[in-house]
CSV table of C-alpha atoms in Angstrom, one decimal:
chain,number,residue,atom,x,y,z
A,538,UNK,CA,50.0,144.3,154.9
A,539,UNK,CA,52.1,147.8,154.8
A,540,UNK,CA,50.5,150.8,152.4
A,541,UNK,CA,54.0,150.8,150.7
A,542,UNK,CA,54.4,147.4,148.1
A,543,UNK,CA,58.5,147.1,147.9
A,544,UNK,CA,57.5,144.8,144.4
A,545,UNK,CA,58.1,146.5,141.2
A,546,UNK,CA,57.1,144.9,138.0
A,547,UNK,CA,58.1,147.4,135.2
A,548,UNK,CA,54.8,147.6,132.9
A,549,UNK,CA,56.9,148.1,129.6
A,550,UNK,CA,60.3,148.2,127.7
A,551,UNK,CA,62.8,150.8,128.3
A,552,UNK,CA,64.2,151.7,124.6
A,553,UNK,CA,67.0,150.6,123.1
A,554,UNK,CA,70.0,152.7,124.0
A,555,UNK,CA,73.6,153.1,121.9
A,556,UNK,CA,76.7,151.4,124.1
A,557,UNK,CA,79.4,153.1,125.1
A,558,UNK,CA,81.6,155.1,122.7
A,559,UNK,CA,84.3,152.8,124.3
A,560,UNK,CA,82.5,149.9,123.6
A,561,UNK,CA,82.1,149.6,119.9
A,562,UNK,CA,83.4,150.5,116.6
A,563,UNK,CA,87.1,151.2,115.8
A,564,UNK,CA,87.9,152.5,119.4
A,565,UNK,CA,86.8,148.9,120.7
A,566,UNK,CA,88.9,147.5,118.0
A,567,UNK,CA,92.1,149.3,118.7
A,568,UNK,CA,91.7,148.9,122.3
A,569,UNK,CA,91.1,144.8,122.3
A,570,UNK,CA,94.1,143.7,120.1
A,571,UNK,CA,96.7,147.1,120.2
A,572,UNK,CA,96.5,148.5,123.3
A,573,UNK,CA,95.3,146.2,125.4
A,574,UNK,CA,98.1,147.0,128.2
A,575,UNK,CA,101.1,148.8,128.0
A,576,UNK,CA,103.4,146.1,126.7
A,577,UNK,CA,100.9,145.6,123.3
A,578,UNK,CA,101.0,149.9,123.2
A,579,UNK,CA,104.4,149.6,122.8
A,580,UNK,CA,104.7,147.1,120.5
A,581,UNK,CA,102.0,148.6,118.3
A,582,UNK,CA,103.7,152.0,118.6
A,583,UNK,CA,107.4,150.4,117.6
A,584,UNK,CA,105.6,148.3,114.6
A,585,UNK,CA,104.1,151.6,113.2
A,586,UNK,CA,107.8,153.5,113.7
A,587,UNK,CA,109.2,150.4,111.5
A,588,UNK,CA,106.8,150.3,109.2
A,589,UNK,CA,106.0,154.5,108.1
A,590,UNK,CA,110.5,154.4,108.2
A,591,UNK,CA,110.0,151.3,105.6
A,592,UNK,CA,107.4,152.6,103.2
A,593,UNK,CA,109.2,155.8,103.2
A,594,UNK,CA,112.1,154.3,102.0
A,595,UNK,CA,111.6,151.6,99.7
A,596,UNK,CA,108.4,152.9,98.3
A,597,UNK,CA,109.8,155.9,96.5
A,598,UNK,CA,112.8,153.6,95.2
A,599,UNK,CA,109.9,150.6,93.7
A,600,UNK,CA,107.5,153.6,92.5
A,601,UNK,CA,110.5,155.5,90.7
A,602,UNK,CA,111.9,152.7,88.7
A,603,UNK,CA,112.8,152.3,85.0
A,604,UNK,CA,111.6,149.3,82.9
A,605,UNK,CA,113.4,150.2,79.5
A,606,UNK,CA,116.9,150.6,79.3
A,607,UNK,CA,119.4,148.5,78.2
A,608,UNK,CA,122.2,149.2,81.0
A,609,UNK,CA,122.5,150.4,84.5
A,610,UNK,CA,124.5,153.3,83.0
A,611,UNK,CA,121.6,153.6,81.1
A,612,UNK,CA,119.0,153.3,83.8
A,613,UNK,CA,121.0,156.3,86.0
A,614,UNK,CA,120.8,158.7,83.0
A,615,UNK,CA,116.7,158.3,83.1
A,616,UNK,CA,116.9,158.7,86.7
A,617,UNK,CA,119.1,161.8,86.5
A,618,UNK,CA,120.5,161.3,89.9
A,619,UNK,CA,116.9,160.4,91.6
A,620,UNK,CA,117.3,157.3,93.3
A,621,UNK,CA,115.2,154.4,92.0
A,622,UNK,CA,115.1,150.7,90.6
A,623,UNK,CA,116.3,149.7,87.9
A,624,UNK,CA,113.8,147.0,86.7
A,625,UNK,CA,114.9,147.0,83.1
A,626,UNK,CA,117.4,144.3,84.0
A,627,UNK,CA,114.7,142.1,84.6
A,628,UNK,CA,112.4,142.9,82.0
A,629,UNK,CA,116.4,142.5,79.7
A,630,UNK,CA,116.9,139.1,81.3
A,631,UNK,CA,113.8,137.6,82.5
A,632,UNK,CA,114.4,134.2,79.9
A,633,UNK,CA,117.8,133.8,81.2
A,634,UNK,CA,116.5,133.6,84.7
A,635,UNK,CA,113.7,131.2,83.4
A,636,UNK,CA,115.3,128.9,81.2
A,637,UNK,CA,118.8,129.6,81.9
A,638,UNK,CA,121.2,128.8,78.7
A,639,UNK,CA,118.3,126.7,77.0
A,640,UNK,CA,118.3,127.3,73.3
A,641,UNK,CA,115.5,130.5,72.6
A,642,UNK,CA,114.1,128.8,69.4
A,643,UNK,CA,113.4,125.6,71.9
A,644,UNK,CA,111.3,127.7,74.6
A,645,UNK,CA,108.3,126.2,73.7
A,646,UNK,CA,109.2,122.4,74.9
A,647,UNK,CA,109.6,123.5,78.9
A,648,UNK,CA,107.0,125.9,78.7
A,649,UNK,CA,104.9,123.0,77.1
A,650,UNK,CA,106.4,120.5,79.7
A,651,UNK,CA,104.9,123.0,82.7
A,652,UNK,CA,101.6,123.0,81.0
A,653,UNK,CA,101.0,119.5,80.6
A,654,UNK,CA,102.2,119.1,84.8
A,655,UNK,CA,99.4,121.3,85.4
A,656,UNK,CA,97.2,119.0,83.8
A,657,UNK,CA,98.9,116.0,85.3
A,658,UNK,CA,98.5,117.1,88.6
A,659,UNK,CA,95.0,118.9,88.4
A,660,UNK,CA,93.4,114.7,88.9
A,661,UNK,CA,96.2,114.3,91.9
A,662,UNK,CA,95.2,117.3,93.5
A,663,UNK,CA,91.6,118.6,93.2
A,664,UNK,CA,88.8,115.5,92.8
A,665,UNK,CA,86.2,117.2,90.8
A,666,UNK,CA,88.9,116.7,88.0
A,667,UNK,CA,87.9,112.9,86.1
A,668,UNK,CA,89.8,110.6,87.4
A,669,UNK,CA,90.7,109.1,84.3
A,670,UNK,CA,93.4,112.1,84.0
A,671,UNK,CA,95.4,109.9,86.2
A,672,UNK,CA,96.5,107.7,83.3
A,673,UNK,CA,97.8,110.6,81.9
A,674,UNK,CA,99.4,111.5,85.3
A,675,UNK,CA,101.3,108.1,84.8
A,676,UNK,CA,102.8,108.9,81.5
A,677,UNK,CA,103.8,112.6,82.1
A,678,UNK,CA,107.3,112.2,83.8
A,679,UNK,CA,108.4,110.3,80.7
A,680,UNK,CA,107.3,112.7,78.3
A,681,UNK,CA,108.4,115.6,80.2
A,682,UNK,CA,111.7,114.1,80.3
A,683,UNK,CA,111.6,113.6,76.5
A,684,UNK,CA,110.1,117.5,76.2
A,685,UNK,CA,113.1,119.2,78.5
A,686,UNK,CA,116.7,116.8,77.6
A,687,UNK,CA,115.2,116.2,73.5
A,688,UNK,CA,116.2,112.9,72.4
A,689,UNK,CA,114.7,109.9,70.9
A,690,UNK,CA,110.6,109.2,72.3
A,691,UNK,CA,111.4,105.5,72.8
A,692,UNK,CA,114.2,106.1,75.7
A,693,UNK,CA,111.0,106.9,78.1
A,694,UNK,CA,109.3,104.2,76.8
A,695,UNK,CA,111.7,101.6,76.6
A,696,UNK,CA,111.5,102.5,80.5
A,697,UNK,CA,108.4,102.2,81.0
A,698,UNK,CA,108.8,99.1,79.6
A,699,UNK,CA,110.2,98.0,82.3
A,700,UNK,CA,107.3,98.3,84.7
A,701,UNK,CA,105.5,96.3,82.2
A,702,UNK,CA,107.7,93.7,82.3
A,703,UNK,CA,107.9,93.5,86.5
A,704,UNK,CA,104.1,93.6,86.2
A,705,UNK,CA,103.8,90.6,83.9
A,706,UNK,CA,106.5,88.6,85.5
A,707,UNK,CA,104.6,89.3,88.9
A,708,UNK,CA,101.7,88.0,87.5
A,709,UNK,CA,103.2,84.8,86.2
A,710,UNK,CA,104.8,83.9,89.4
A,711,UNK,CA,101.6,84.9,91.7
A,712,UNK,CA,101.7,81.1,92.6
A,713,UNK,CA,105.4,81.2,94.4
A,714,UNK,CA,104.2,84.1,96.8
A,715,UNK,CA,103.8,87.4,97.3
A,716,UNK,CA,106.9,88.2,98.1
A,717,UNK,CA,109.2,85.8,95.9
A,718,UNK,CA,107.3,86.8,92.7
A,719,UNK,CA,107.9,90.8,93.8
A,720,UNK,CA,111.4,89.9,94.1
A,721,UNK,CA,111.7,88.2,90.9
A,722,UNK,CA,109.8,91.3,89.8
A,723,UNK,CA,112.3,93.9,91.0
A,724,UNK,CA,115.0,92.0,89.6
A,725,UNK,CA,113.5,91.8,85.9
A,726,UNK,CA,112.7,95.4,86.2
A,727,UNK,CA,116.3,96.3,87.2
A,728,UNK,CA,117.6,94.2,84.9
A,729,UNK,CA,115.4,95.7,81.9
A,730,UNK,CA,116.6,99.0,82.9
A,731,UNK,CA,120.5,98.2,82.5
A,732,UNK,CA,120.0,96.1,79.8
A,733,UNK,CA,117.5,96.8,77.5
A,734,UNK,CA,117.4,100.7,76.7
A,735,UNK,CA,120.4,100.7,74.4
A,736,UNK,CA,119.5,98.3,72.0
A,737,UNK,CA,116.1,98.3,71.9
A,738,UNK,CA,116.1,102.1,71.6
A,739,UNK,CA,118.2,102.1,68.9
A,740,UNK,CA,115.7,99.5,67.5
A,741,UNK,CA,112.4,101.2,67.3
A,742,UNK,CA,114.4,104.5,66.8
A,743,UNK,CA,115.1,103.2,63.7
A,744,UNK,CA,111.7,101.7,62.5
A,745,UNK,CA,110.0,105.0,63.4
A,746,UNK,CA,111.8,108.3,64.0
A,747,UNK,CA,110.9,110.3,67.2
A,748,UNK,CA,113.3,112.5,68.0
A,749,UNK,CA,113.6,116.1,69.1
A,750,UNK,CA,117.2,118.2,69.2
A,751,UNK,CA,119.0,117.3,72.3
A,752,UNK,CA,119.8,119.9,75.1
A,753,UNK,CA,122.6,119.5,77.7
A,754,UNK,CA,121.9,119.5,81.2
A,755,UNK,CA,124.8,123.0,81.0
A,756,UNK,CA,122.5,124.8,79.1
A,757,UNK,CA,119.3,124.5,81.6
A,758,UNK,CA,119.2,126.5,85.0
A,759,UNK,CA,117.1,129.5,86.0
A,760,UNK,CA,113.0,128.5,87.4
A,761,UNK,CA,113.5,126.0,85.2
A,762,UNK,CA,115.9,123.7,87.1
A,763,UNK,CA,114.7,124.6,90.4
A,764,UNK,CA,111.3,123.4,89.3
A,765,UNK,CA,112.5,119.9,87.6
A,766,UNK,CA,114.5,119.2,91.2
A,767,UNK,CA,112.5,120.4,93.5
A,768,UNK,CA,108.9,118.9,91.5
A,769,UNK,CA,110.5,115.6,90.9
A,770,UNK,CA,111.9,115.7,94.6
A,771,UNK,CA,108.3,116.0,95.9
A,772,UNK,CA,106.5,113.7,93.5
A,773,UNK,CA,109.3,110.9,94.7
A,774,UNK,CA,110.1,111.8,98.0
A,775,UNK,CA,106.6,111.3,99.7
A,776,UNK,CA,105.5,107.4,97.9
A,777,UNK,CA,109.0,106.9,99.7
A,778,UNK,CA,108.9,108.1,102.8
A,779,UNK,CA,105.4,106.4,103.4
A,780,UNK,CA,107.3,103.3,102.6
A,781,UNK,CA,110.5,103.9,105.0
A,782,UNK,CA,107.9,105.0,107.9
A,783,UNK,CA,106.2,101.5,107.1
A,784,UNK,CA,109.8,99.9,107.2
A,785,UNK,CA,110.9,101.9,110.7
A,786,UNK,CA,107.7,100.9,112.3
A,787,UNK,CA,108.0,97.3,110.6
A,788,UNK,CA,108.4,93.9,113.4
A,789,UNK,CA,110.5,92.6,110.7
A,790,UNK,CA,113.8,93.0,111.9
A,791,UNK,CA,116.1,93.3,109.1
A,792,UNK,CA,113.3,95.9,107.0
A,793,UNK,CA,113.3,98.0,110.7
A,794,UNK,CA,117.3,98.1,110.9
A,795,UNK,CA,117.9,99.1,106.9
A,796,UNK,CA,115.1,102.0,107.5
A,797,UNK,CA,116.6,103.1,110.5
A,798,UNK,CA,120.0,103.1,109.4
A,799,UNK,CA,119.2,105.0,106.1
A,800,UNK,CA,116.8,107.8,107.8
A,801,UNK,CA,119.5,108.3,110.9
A,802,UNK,CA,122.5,108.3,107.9
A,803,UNK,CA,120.7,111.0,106.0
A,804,UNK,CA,119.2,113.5,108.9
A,805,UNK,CA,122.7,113.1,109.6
A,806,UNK,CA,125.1,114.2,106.5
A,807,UNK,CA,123.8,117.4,105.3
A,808,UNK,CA,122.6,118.2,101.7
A,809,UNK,CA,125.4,119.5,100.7
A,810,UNK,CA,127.4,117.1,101.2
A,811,UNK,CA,125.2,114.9,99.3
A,812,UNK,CA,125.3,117.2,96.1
A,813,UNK,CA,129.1,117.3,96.5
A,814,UNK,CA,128.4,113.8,96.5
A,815,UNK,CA,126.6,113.6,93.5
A,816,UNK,CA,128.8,116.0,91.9
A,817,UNK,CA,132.0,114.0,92.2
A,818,UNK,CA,131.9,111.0,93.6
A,819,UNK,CA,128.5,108.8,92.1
A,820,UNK,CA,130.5,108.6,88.9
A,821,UNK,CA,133.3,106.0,91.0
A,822,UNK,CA,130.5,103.9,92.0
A,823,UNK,CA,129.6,103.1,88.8
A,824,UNK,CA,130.6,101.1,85.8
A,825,UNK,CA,133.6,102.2,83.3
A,826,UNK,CA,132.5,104.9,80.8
A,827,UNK,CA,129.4,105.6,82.3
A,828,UNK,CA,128.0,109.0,81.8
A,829,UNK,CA,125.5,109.6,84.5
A,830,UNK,CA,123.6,113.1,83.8
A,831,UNK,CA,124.7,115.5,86.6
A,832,UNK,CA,120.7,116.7,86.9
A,833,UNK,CA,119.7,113.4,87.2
A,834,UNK,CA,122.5,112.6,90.4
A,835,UNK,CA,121.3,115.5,91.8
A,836,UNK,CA,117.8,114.8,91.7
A,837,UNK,CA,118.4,111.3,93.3
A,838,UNK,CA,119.9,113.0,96.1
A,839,UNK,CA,118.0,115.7,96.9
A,840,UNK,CA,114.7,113.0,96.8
A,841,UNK,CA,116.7,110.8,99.0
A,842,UNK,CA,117.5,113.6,101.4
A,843,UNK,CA,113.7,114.6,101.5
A,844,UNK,CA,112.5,111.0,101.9
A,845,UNK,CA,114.7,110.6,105.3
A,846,UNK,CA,112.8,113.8,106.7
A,847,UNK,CA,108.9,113.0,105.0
A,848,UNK,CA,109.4,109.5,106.4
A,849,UNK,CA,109.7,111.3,110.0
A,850,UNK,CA,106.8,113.4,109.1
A,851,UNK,CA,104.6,109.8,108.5
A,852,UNK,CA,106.0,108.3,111.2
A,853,UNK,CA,104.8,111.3,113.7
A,854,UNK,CA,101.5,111.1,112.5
A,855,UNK,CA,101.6,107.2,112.0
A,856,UNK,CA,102.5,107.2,116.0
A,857,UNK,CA,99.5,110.2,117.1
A,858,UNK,CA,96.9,107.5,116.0
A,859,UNK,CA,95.4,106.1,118.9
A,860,UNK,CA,95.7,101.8,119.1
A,861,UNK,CA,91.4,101.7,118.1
A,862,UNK,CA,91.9,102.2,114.7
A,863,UNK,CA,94.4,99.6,114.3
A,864,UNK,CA,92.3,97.5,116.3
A,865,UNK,CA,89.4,98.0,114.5
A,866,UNK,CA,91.5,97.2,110.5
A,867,UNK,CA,92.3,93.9,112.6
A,868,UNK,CA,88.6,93.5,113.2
A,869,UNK,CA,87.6,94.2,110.1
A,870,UNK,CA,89.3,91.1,108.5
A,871,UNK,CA,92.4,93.5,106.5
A,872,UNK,CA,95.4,92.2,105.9
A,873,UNK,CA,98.5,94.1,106.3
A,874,UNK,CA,98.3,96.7,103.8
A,875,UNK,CA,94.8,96.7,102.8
A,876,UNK,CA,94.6,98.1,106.5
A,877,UNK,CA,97.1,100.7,106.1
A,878,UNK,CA,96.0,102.0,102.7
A,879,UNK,CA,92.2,101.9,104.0
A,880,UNK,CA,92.2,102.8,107.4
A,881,UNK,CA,95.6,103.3,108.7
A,882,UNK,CA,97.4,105.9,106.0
A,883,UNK,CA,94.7,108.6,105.1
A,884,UNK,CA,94.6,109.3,108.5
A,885,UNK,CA,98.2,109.2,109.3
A,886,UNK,CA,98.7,111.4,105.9
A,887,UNK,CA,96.1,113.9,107.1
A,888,UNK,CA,97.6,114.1,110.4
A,889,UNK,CA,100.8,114.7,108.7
A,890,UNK,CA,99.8,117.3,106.4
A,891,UNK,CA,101.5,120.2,107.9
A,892,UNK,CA,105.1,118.8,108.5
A,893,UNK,CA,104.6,117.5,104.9
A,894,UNK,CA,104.1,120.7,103.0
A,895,UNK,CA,106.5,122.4,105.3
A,896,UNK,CA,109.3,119.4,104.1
A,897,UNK,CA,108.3,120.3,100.5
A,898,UNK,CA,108.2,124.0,100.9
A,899,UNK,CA,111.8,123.5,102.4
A,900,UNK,CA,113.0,121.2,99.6
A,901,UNK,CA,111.9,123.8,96.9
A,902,UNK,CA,113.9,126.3,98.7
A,903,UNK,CA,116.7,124.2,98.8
A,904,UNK,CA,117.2,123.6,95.0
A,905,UNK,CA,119.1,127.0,95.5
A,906,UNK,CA,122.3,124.8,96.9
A,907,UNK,CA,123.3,123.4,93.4
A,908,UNK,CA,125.1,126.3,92.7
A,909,UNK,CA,127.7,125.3,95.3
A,910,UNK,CA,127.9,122.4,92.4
A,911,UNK,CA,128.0,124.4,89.7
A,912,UNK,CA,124.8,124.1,88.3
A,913,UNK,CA,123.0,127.3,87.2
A,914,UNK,CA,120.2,127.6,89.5
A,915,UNK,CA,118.4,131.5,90.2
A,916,UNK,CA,121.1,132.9,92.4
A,917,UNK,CA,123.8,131.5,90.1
A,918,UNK,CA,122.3,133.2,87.6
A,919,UNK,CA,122.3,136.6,89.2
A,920,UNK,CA,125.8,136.5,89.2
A,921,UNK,CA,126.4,135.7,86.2
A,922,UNK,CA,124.2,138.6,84.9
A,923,UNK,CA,125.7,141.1,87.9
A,924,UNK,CA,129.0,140.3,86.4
A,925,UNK,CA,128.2,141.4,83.1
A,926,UNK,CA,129.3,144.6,81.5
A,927,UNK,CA,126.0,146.4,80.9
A,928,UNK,CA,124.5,145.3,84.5
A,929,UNK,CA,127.6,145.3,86.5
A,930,UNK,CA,126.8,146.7,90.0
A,931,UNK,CA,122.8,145.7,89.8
A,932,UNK,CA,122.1,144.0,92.9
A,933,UNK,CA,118.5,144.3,94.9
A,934,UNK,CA,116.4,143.8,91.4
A,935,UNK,CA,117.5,140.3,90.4
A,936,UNK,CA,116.9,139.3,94.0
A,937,UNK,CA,113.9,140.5,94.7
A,938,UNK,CA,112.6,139.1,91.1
A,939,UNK,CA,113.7,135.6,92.7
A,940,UNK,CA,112.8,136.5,95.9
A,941,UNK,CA,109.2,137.4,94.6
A,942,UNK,CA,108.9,134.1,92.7
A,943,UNK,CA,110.1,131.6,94.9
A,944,UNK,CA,107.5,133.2,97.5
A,945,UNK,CA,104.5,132.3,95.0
A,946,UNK,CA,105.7,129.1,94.1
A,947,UNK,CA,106.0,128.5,98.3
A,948,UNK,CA,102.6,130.6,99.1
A,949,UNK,CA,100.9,128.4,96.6
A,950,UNK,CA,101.8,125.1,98.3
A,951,UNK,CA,100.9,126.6,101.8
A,952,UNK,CA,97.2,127.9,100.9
A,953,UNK,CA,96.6,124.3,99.1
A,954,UNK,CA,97.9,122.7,102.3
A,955,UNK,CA,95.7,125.0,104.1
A,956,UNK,CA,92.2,124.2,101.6
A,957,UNK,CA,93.5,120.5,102.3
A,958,UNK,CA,93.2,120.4,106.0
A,959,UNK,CA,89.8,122.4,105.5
A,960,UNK,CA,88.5,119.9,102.8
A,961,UNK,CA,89.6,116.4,105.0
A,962,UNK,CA,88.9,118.0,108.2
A,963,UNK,CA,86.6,115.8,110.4
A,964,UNK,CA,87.0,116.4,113.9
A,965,UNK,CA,88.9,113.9,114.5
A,966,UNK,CA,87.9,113.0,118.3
């Protein structure tokens, strides 16, 4: 054995010591994601350029604005030659960008209609609400209808009529088959709907009076028409596109060929031409005298237009589910659709959620188009106002108003899309 033992055991800790100045803290943090080479320096150094030149310039013009005047001529004399906005025309004009034309003394009946979606949606979208909300989520479109165009009560209920009707005459003709006794179903329903409204509204308007003043589709525009398109769009546009996806990916030959042919026709014309469509040529399709509402043409299609791309959207994530899970809804004894509404669609649909709320975010935005048709949506509605004596020449204030509220109405969808995919989110494996 040698004297010298070249083992060392060290008999106790060493203390704690602090890392590297370079290695913690802010200099760490600037370093990892700002300048980590020279390519991210120089982008970091460019972004800060744009964005001190930016809040320079625009921040003195938001912070010096004027609220109360009552003209841009106005609005300069307060400023005195200091450059600022002039906010007053919003805070002037903030109903005529809401409700458009619609009568003042009426505010309350779109205001009310807006209240009662939240509540018809709150079941729909978050499930701690009671489910029993739905039945009310069933009866809202007719009485928002009836809150927004006025009118007799009993035209949305003579409607819904009609689904009673289908639903009994399905019923009665369970024996024939399922899919004779739906036909005979669609066909009563249809026929209800042509039929029966005139006569037996004027019926039961007469026994008992429910009425509120009528409004004219010209008088509404502002929020308030590109919420009725684009909410109605949505609500309608994804029941069917699940069903077109269904039909593309159906064996059935004819049901394969009509989807195909109706998603490829509409991906293919675009939206405008569809509201020019609706504009001035649905009226020649149909019968003699018949005065189809302009707002309701429009809404048909814009929700046809958005049910060619949703269907897409389905069909992707219909396609991304691996063979198994049909195998194992064959397994399991389902028929056709019990499978696809058990095992099949929730995962498709949660699959699908991102394409779908970026099809409804774009839909929203594209309620703008109806001005090309006349009708006064946001935009159209800035014009009018720009044109007008008192605000003649006020431009960046009415859009960034519109600008500011279409981005809540479209940030709102995208952080409930978001909470969605975090509250169905399984790992799927």
């Amino acid at each position: 054995m040698s004297e010298r033992n070249p083992a060392f055991v060290r008999g106790e800790m060493l203390p704690a010591r602090e890392p590297p100045a370079g290695q913690t803290g802010l200099l760490k943090l600037l370093r990892e994601n700002f300048f980590k080479d020279w390519l991210s320096a120089l982008l970091t150094v460019m972004s800060l350029i744009v964005s001190v030149w930016f809040v320079c310039s625009v921040f003195p013009w938001l912070f010096d604005s004027v609220w109360y005047a009552h003209s841009l001529s106005e609005c300069r004399e307060i400023l005195n030659g200091a450059e600022g906005a002039c906010f007053a025309v919003i805070r002037d004009r903030w109903t005529q960008l809401l409700f458009g034309f619609y009568p003042p003394v009426q505010y309350w009946r779109p205001v009310l209609a807006f209240a009662l979606m939240v509540v018809a949606l709150a079941p729909i979208l978050f499930p701690p609400v009671p489910r029993r909300l739905l039945r009310f989520s069933v009866v809202f479109p007719g009485l928002a209808y009836w809150l927004i165009w006025g009118g007799t009560l009993w035209l949305p209920v003579v409607v819904y009529g009609g689904f009673a009707v289908g639903a009994v005459l399905l019923r009665m003709t369970a024996r024939l088959g399922a899919g004779l006794g739906a036909g005979l179903a669609i066909v009563s329903v249809l026929t209800w709907w042509f039929v029966a409204p005139g006569p037996v509204t004027t019926v039961l308007e007469q026994l008992l009076p429910l009425s509120l003043a009528p409004v004219a589709s010209r008088e509404m525009g502002g929020f308030l028409l590109s919420i009725v398109i684009g909410v109605t769009g949505i609500s309608l546009s994804l029941p069917l596109g699940i069903v077109l996806a269904l039909g593309r990916r159906s064996k059935m030959p004819l049901v394969k060929t009509i989807s195909v042919v109706f998603i490829e026709f509409i991906r293919g014309v675009p939206l405008i031409t569809l509201l020019f469509t609706a504009s001035l040529l649905l009226n020649y399709f149909l019968p003699p005298g018949t005065n189809f509402d302009l707002i309701l043409r429009v809404i048909i299609m814009v929700t046809l237009f958005a049910t060619a791309y949703m269907a897409e959207v389905i069909r992707g994530g219909l396609a991304a589910l691996p063979r198994g899970q049909y195998e194992a809804a064959e397994a399991l004894g389902l028929d056709y659709w019990k499978a696809q509404r058990l095992v099949i669609m929730p995962q498709a649909l949660k699959i699908s959620i991102p394409g779908i709320v970026n099809s409804f975010i774009g839909l929203f935005k594209d309620t703008t188009l109806v001005v090309f048709i006349g009708l006064l949506d946001p935009i159209a509605l800035s014009n009018s106002i720009r044109a007008a004596t008192d605000w003649q020449g006020i431009y960046w204030e009415l859009f960034i108003f519109i600008g500011a509220l279409f981005f809540v109405f479209c940030f709102g969808m995208s952080r409930y899309s978001m909470h969605l995919e975090r509250r169905l989110k399984t790992d799927h494996r």
